[in-house]
Coordinates of C-alpha atoms in Angstrom, one line a residue:
X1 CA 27.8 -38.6 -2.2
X2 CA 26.3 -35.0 -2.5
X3 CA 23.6 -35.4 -5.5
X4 CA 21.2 -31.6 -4.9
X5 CA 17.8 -32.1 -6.3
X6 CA 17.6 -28.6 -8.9
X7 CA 14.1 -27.1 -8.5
X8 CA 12.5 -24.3 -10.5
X9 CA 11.9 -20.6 -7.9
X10 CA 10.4 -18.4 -10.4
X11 CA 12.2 -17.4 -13.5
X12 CA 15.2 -16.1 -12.3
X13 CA 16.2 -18.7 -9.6
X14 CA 17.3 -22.3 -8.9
X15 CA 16.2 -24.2 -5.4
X16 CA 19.3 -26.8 -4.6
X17 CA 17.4 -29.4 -2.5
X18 CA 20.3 -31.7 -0.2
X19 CA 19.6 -33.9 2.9
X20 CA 20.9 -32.1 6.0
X21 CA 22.7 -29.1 7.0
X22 CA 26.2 -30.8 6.3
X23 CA 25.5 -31.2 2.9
X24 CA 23.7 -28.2 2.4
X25 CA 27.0 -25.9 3.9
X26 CA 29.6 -28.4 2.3
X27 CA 27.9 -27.9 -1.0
X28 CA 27.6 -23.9 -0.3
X29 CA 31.6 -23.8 0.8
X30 CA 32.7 -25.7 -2.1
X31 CA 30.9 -23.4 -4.7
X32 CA 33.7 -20.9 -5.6
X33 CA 33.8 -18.5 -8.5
X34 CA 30.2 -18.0 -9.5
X35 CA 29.6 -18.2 -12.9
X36 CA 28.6 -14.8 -14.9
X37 CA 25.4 -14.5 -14.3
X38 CA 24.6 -15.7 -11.2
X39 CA 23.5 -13.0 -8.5
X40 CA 23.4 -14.8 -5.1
X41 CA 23.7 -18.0 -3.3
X42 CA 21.3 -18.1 -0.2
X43 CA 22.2 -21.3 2.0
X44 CA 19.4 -22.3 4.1
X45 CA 18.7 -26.4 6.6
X46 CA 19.0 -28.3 3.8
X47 CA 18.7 -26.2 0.3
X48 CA 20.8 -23.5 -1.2
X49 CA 18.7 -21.1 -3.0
X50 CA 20.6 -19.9 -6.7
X51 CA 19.7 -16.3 -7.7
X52 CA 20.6 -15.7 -11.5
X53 CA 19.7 -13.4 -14.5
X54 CA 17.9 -15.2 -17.2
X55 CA 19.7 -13.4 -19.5
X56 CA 23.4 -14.2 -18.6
X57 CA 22.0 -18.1 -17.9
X58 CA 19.7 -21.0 -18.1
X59 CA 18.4 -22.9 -15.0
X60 CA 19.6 -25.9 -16.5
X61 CA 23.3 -24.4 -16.6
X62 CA 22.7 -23.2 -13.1
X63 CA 21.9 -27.0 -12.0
X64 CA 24.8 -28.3 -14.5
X65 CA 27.0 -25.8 -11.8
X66 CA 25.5 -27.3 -8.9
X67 CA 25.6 -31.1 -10.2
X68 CA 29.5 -30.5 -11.4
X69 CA 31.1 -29.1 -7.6
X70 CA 28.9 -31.6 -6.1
X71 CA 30.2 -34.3 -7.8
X72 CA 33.7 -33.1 -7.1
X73 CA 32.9 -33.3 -3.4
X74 CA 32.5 -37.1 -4.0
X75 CA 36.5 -37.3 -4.0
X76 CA 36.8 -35.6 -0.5
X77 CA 38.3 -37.7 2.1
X78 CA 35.9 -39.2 4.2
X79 CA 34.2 -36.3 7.1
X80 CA 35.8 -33.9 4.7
X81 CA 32.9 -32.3 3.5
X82 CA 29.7 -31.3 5.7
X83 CA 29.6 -28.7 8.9
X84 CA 31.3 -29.8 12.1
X85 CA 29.7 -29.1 15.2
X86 CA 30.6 -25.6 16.8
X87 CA 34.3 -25.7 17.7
X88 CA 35.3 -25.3 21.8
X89 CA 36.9 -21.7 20.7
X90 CA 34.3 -20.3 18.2
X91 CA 32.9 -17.3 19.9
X92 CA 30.1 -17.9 22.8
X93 CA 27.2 -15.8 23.4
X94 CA 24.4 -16.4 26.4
X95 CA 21.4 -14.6 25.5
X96 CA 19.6 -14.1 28.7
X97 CA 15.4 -15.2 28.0
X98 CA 12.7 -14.5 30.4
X99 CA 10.8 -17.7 29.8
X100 CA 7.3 -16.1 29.4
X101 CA 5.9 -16.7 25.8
X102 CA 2.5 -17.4 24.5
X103 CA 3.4 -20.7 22.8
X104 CA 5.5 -21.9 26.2
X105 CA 2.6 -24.2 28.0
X106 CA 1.2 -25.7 24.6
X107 CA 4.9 -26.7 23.9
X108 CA 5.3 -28.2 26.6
X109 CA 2.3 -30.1 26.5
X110 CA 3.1 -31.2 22.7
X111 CA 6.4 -32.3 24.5
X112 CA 4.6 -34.0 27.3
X113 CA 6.8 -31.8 29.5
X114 CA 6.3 -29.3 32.4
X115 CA 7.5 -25.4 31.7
X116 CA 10.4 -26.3 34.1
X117 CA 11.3 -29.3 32.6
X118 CA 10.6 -27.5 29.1
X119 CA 12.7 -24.4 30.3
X120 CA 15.5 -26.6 31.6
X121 CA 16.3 -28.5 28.2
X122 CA 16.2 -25.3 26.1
X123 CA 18.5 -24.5 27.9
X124 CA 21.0 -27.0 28.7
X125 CA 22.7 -27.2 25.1
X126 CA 25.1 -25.0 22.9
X127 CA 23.8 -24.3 19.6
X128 CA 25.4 -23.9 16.6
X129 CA 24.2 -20.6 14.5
X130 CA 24.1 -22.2 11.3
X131 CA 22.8 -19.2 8.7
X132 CA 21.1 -16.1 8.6
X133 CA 17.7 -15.7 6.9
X134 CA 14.4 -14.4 7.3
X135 CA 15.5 -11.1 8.8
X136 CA 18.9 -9.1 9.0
X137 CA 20.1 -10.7 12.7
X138 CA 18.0 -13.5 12.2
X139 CA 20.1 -16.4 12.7
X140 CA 18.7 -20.4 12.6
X141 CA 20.3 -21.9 15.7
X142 CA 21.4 -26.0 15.1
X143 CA 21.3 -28.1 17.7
X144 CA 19.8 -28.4 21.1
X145 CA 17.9 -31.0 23.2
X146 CA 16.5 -33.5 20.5
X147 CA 13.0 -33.2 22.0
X148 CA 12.6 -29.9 19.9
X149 CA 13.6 -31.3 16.6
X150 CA 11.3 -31.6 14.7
X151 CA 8.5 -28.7 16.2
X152 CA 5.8 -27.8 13.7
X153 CA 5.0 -24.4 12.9
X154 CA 2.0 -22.8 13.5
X155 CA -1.6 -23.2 11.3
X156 CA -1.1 -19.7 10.1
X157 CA 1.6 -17.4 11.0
X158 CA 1.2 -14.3 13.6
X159 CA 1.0 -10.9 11.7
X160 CA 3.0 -9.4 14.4
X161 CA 5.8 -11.5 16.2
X162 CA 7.6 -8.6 19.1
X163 CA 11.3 -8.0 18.7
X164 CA 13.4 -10.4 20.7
X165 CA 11.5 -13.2 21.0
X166 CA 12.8 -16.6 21.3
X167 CA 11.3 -19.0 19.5
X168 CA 11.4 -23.0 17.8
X169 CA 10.6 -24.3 14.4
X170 CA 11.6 -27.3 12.8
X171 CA 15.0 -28.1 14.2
X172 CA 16.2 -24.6 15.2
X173 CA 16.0 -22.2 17.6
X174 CA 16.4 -18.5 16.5
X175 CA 15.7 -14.6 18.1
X176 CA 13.4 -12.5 16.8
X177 CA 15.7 -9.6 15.4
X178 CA 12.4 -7.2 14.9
X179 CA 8.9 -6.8 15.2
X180 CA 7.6 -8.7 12.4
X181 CA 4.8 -11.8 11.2
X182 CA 6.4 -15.2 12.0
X183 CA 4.9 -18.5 12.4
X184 CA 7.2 -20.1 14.7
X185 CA 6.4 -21.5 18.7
X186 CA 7.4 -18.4 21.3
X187 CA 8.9 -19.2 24.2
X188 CA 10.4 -16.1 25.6
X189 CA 11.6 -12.7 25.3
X190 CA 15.1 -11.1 25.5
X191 CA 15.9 -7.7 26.7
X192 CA 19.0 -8.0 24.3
X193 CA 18.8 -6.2 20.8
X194 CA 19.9 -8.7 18.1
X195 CA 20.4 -6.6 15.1
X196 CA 21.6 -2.8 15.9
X197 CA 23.1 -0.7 13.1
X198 CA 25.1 1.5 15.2
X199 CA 27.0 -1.4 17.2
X200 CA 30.3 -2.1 15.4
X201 CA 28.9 -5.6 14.6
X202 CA 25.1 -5.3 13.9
X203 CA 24.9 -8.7 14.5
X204 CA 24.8 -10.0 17.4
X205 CA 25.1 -13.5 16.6
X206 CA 26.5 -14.5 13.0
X207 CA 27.4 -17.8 11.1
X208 CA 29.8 -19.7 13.3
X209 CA 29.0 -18.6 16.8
X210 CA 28.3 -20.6 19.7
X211 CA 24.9 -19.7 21.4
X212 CA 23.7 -20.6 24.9
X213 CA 20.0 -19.8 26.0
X214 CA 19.9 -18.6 30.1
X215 CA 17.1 -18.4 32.1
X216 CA 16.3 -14.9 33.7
X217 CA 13.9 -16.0 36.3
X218 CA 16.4 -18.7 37.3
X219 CA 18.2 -17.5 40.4
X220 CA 21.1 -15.0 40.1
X221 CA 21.0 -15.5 36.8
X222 CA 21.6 -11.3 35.6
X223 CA 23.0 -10.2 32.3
X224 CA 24.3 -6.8 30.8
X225 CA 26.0 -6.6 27.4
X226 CA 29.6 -6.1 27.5
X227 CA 31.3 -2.4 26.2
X228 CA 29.5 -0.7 23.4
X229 CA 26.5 -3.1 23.5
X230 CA 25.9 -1.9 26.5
X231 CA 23.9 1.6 25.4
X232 CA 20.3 1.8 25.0
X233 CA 19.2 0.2 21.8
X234 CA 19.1 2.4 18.7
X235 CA 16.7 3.0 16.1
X236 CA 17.0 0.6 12.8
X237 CA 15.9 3.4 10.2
X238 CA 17.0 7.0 9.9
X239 CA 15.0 9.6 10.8
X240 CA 14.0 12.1 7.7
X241 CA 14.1 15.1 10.2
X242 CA 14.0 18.8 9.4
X243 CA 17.3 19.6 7.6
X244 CA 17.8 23.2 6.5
X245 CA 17.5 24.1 3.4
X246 CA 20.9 26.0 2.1
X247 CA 21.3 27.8 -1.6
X248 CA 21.5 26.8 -3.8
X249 CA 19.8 23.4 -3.6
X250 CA 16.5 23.3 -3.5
X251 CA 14.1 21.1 -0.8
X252 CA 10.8 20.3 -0.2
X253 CA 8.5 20.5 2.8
X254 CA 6.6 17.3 3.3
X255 CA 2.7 19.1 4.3
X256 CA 1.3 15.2 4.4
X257 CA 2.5 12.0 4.0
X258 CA -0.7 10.0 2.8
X259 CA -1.0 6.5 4.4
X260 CA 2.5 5.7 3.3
X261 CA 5.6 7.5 1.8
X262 CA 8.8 6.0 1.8
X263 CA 12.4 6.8 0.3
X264 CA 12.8 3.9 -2.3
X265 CA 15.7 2.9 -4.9
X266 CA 16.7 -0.2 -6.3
X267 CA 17.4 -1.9 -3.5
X268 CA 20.1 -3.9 -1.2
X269 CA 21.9 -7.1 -3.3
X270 CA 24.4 -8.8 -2.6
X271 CA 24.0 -8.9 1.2
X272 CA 22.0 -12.2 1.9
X273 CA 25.0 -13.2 4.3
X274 CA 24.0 -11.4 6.5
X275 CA 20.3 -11.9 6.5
X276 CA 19.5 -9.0 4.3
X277 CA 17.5 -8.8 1.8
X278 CA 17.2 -6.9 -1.7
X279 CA 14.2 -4.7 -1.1
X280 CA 13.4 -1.4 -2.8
X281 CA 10.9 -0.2 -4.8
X282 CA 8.1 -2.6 -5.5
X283 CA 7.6 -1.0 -9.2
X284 CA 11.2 -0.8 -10.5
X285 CA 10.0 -0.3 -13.8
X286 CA 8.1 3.1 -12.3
X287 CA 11.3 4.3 -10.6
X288 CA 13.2 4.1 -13.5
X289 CA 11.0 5.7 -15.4
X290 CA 10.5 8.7 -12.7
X291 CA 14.2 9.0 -12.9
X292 CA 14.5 9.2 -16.7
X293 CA 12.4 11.9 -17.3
X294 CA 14.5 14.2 -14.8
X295 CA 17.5 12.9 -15.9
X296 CA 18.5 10.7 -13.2
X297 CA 20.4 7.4 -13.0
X298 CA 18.4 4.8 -13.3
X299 CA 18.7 3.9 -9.6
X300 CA 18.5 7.6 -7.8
X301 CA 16.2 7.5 -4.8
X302 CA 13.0 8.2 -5.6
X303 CA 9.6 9.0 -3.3
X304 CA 7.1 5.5 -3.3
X305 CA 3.8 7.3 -2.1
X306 CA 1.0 4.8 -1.2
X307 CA -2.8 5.7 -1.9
X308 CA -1.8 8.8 -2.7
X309 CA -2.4 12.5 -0.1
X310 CA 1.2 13.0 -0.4
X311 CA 1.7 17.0 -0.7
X312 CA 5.1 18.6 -1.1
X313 CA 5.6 22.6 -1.1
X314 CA 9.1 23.3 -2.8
X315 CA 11.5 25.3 -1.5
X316 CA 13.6 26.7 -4.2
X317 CA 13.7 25.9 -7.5
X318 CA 13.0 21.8 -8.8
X319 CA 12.2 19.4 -11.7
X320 CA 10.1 16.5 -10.6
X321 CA 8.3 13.8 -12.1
X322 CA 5.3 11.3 -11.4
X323 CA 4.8 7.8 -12.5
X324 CA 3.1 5.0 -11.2
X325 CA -0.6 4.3 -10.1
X326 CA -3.2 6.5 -12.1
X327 CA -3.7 9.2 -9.8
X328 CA -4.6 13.0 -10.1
X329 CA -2.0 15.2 -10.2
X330 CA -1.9 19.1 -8.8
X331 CA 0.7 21.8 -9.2
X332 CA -0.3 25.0 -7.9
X333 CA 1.2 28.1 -6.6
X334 CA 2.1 29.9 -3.5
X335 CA -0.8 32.5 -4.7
X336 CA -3.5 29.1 -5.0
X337 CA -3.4 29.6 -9.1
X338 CA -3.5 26.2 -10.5
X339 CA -1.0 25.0 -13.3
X340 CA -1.0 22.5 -16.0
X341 CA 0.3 19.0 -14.5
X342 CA 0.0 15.5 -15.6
X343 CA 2.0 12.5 -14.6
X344 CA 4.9 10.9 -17.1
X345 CA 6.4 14.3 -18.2
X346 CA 8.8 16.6 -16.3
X347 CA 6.9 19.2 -13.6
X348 CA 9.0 22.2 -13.1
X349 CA 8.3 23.8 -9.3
X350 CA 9.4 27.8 -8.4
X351 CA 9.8 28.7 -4.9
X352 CA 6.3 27.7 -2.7
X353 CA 5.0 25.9 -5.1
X354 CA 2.7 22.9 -3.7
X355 CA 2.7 19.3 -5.4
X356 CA -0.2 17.2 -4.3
X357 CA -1.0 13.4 -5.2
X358 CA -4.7 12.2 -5.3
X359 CA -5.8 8.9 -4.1
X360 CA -5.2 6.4 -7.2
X361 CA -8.3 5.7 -10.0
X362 CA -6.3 2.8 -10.6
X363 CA -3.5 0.8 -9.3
X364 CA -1.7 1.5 -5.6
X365 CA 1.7 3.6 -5.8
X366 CA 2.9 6.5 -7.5
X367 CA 7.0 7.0 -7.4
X368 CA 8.6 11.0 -7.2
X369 CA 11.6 11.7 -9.0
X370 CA 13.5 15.0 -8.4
X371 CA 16.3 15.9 -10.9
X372 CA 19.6 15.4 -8.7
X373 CA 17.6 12.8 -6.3
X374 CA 16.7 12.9 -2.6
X375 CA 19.3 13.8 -0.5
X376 CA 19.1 10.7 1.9
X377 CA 21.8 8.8 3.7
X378 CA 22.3 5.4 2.4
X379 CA 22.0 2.3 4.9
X380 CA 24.2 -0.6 3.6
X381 CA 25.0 1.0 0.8
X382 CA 21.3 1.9 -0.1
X383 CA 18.6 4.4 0.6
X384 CA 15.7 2.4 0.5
X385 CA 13.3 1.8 3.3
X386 CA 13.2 -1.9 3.9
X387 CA 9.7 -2.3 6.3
X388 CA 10.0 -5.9 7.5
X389 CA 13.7 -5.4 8.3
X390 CA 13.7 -1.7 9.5
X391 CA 16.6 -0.5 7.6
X392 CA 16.5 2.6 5.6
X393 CA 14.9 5.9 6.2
X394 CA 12.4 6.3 8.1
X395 CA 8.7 6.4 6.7
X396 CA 7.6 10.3 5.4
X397 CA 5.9 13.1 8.5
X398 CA 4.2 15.8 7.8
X399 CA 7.0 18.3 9.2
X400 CA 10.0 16.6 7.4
X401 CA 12.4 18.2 5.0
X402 CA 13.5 16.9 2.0
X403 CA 16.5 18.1 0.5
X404 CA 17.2 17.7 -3.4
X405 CA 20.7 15.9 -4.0
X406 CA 23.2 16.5 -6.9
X407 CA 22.9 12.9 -8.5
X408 CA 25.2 12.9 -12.2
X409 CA 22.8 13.1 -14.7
X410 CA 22.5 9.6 -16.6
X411 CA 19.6 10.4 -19.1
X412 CA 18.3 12.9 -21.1
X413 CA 16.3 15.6 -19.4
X414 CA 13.1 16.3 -19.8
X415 CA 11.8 13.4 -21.3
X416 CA 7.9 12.3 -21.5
X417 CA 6.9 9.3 -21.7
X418 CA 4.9 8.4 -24.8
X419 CA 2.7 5.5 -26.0
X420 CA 5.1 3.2 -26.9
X421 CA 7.0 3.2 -23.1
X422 CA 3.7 3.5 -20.8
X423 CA 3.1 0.4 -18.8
X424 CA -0.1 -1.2 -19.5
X425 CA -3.2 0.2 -17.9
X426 CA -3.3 -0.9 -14.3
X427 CA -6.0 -2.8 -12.0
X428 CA -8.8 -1.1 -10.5
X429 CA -10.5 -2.6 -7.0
X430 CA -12.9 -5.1 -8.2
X431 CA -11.3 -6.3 -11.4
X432 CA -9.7 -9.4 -12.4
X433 CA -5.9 -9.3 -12.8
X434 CA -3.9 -12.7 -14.3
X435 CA -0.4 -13.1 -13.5
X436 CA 2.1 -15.8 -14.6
X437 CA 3.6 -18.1 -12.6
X438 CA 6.1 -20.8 -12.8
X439 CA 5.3 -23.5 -10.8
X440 CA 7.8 -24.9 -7.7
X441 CA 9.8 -25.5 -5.9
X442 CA 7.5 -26.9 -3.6
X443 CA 4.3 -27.9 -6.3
X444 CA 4.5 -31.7 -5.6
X445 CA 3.6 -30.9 -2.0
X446 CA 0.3 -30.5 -3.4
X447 CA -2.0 -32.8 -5.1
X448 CA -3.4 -32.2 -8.9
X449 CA -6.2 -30.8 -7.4
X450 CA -4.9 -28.1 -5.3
X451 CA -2.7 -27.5 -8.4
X452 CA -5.8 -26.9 -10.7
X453 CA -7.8 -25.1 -7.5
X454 CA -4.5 -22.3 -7.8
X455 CA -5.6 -22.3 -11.6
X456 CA -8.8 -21.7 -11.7
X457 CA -9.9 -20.1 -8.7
X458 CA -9.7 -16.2 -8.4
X459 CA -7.9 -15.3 -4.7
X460 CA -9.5 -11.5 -3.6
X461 CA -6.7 -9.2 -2.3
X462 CA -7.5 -8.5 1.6
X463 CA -6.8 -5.5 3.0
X464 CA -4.3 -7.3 5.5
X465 CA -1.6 -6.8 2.3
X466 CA 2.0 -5.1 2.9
X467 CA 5.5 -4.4 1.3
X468 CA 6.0 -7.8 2.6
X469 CA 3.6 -9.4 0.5
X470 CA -0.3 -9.4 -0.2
X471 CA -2.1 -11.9 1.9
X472 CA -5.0 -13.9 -0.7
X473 CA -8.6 -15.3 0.4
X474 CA -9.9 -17.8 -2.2
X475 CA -13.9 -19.6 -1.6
X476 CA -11.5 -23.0 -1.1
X477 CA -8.0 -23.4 0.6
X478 CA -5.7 -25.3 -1.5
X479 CA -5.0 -28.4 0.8
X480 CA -1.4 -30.2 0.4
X481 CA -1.0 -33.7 -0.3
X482 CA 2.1 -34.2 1.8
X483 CA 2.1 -33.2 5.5
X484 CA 5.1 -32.3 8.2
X485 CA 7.2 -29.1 8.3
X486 CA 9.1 -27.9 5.3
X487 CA 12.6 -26.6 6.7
X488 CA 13.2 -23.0 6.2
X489 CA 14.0 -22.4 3.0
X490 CA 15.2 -19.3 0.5
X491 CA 12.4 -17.3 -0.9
X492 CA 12.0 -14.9 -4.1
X493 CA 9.8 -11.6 -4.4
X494 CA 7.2 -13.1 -6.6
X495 CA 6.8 -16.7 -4.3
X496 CA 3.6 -17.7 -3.4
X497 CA 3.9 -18.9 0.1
X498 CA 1.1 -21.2 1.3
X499 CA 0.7 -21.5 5.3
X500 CA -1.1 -24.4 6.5
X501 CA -4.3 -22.7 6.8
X502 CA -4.4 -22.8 3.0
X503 CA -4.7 -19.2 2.1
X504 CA -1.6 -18.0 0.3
X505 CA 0.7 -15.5 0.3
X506 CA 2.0 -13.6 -2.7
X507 CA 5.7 -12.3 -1.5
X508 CA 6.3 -8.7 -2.0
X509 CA 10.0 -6.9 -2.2
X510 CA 10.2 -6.8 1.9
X511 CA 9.8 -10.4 1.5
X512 CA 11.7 -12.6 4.3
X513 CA 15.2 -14.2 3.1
X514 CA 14.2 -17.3 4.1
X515 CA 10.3 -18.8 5.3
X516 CA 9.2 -22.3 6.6
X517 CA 6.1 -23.0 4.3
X518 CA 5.8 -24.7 1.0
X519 CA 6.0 -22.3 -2.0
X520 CA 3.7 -23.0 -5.0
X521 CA 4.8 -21.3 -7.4
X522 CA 6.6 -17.6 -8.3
X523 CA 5.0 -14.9 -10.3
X524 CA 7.7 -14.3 -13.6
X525 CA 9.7 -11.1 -13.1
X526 CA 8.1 -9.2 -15.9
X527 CA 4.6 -9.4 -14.1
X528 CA 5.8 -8.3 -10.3
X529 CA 5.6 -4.5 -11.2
X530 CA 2.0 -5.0 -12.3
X531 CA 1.9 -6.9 -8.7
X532 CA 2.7 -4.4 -7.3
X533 CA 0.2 -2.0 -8.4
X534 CA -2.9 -4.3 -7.5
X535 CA -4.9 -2.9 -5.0
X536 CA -6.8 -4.4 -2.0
X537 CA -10.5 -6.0 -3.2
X538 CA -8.4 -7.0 -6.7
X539 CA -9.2 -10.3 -7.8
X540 CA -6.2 -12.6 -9.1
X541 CA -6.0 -15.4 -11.1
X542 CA -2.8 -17.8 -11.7
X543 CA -1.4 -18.7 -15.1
X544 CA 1.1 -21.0 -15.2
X545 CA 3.8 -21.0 -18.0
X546 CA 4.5 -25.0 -18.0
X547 CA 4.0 -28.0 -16.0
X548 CA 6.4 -28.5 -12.7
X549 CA 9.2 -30.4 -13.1
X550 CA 12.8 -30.4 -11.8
X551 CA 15.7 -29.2 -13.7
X552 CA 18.2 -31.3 -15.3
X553 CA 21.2 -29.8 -17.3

């Protein structure tokens, strides 16, 4: 019988633990209609991650859900319910490896094998691609030669894993779709592109597929992608460029980018199926309010401009706004004379006029909103950059154009934000921010101590922090209480990740779909904006909101 364990992930989410990858994809088929309320279903080896609003439900009817269509399972026939192995005629694709990676020779010594030997059971199986997680074309592999199940991850994950690497975790196999960090053993390399926007089928391997592993330096072994795969790999993101600029819209010259400026909206749901996650802008509440004052929908593509030096010269005539980190604001004309400009009210700009963006007094990102939005292509139905994935446009250049878009007004125009509707005042480098936190799913894989260590002790921002998720140094590494690899897993923005090496992770809105290490705890929604605005040197502390505890309905 099918009885899911109902963990708390954050505030908005419900962590369905089962005991294998049968269970796990019975229990995910079976699910049907989705209640109201409930946002997405990520399945992952042996959980299935419940995405919800808290304001359409309660995690307890979340796991009532869960507990009811597993129950219903129990009246299956028998071998009714789980995932069979991959059939004879499910579609087969050998993804040629050059057996070269920097993991191979201490894998095989953990194995007790030789590379050969190591090289020859890797690939001797099919595998079953199981789910997609992590990445979009990252796909966990089932199957194998047993002597990889089971294949701990590394101490601390690699900030930078290359693009097609093969690698092993736990008791899958899977291709690196991107250049991203990842803490799985490397084997190899592929020449093959796993994830490619302009291929018919991005994917190159999805849910259902067969997979077969060949060796390259293995004699006569020689592959080439059939038809259209056959071209040169393409670029993810989409280049800004240097549209012209045609009456009577208006467009803006970028003159400097600052250390980061990307196109940002509210991101990508909806689309975990195929290993994508939400994304978009890491201050929703500063977008939204960008857009208001000019007018916007709520969820027009706005500018997210990182530690500010962002300079725009308009083209035309525009209405823009500024919200976001505490930074200086400049408005000045073609002639040099300087006019009044302050951030949180509408900024009207006449042909050569220059906006610039100072480096932040306080907090880390300031959002741009121009009345009729950026004129950007959407990827997947969005135009936000997604960094860990590369989808979206591609990050600002001094050189690039950007043209202003005809987006329906949805609020009124020209509104300022007052008092009543600024956000709080926001973390300088240096001073001691407290977010809440709701404990779990993973909490009892540490010991009371390491619980009250994640308390009490502040955790310094280090300047090693991303989109993807702002890596923590504390004076003490919380230690866990119970050892061996966690499978992969679904993750939320907010999740504090901890890697073996004890120094956690606080997940960002480029966050993976899925990660391999034991999640402590997830910041409440109503605190990630503030998240996202604290800046390297910070200092955090963790509040949390009530004991852990699983969920009953």
């Amino acid at each position: 019988m099918i009885m899911p364990r109902c963990l708390p992930a954050g505030d908005g989410a419900v962590l369905a633990e089962l005991r294998s990858l049968d269970e796990t994809l019975a229990l995910f088929q079976a699910l049907g209609r989705r209640p109201a309320g409930v946002e997405d279903v990520v399945p992952a080896a042996r959980t299935l991650l419940v995405l919800f609003r808290p304001s359409a439900l309660t995690a307890s009817e979340v796991a009532d859900w869960l507990l009811r269509t597993a129950a219903a399972l129990a009246d299956a026939p028998e071998g009714a319910s789980g995932v069979s192995p991959a059939a004879s005629d499910a579609r087969l694709v050998e993804i040629p490896v050059r057996y070269e990676g920097e993991d191979l020779d201490e894998v095989a010594a953990l194995l007790g094998l030789t590379r050969a030997e190591l090289i020859e059971r890797h690939t001797g199986s099919d595998y079953l691609a199981a789910f997609a997680g992590f990445a979009p074309g990252f796909v966990y592999l089932a199957g194998g030669d047993p002597c990889f199940h089971g294949m701990p991850r590394r101490a601390a994950p690699r900030v930078r894993v290359p693009a097609g690497s093969v690698a092993v975790a736990g008791d899958f196999s899977a291709v690196y779709p991107s250049d991203s960090p990842g803490g799985w053993q490397l084997l190899g390399v592929t020449p093959w592109r796993m994830w490619d926007m302009e291929r018919a089928e991005p994917a190159l391997v999805r849910p259902g597929f067969r997979v077969r592993f060949r060796d390259l330096g293995a004699a006569g072994v020689a592959y080439s992608l059939p038809g259209e795969n056959a071209r040169p790999p393409a670029a993810t993101v989409t280049p800004m460029g240097h549209a012209a600029c045609a009456a009577p819209s208006a467009c803006f010259d970028v003159l400097s980018a600052g250390p980061q400026t990307l196109v940002q909206d509210l991101g990508r749901p909806g689309l975990t199926g195929m290993g994508v996650s939400l994304s978009g802008a890491l201050d929703r509440g500063a977008l939204r309010a960008a857009n208001r004052i000019v007018g916007n929908p709520a969820d027009a593509p706005v500018l997210e401009n990182a530690l500010g030096g962002l300079r725009l010269a308009c083209r035309g005539r525009a209405v823009v706004a500024v919200t976001g980190a505490q930074a200086e604001i400049r408005l000045t004309t073609a002639g040099g004379v300087r006019l009044p400009a302050a951030a949180g009210r509408p900024l009207a700009l006449d042909e050569g006029d220059e906006l610039r963006i100072a480096a932040p007094d306080a907090g880390v990102r300031c959002y741009v909103a121009v009345r009729g939005g950026w004129d950007v292509a959407p990827v997947l139905g969005s135009c936000a950059t997604d960094t860990l994935a590369g989808i979206g446009p591609a990050p600002l250049q001094s050189g690039d154009r950007l043209r202003v878009g005809t987006a329906p007004g949805g609020a009124r125009p020209g509104a300022v934000l007052t008092g009543a509707d600024s956000p709080p005042p926001l973390p300088r480098r240096g001073e001691l921010v407290v977010l809440d936190v709701v404990l779990g799913p993973r909490a009892d894989w540490f010991s009371p101590e390491a619980i009250d260590l994640l308390v009490h002790q502040e955790w310094v921002v280090t300047p090693q922090s991303d989109r993807v998720g702002m890596r923590l140094a504390g004076a003490e590494p919380l230690t866990r209480s119970r050892q061996g690899e966690l499978p992969s897993e679904g993750t939320v923005a907010g999740a504090i990740q901890v890697p073996a090496g004890g120094q956690p992770v606080l997940f960002l809105a480029d966050h993976p779909l899925t990660g391999g290490y034991p999640v402590i705890g997830a910041v409440v929604a109503r605190d990630l904006d503030r998240a996202a605005q604290i800046p390297v040197g910070a200092r955090l502390r963790f509040r949390p909101i009530g004991p852990f505890k699983e969920i009953l309905p």
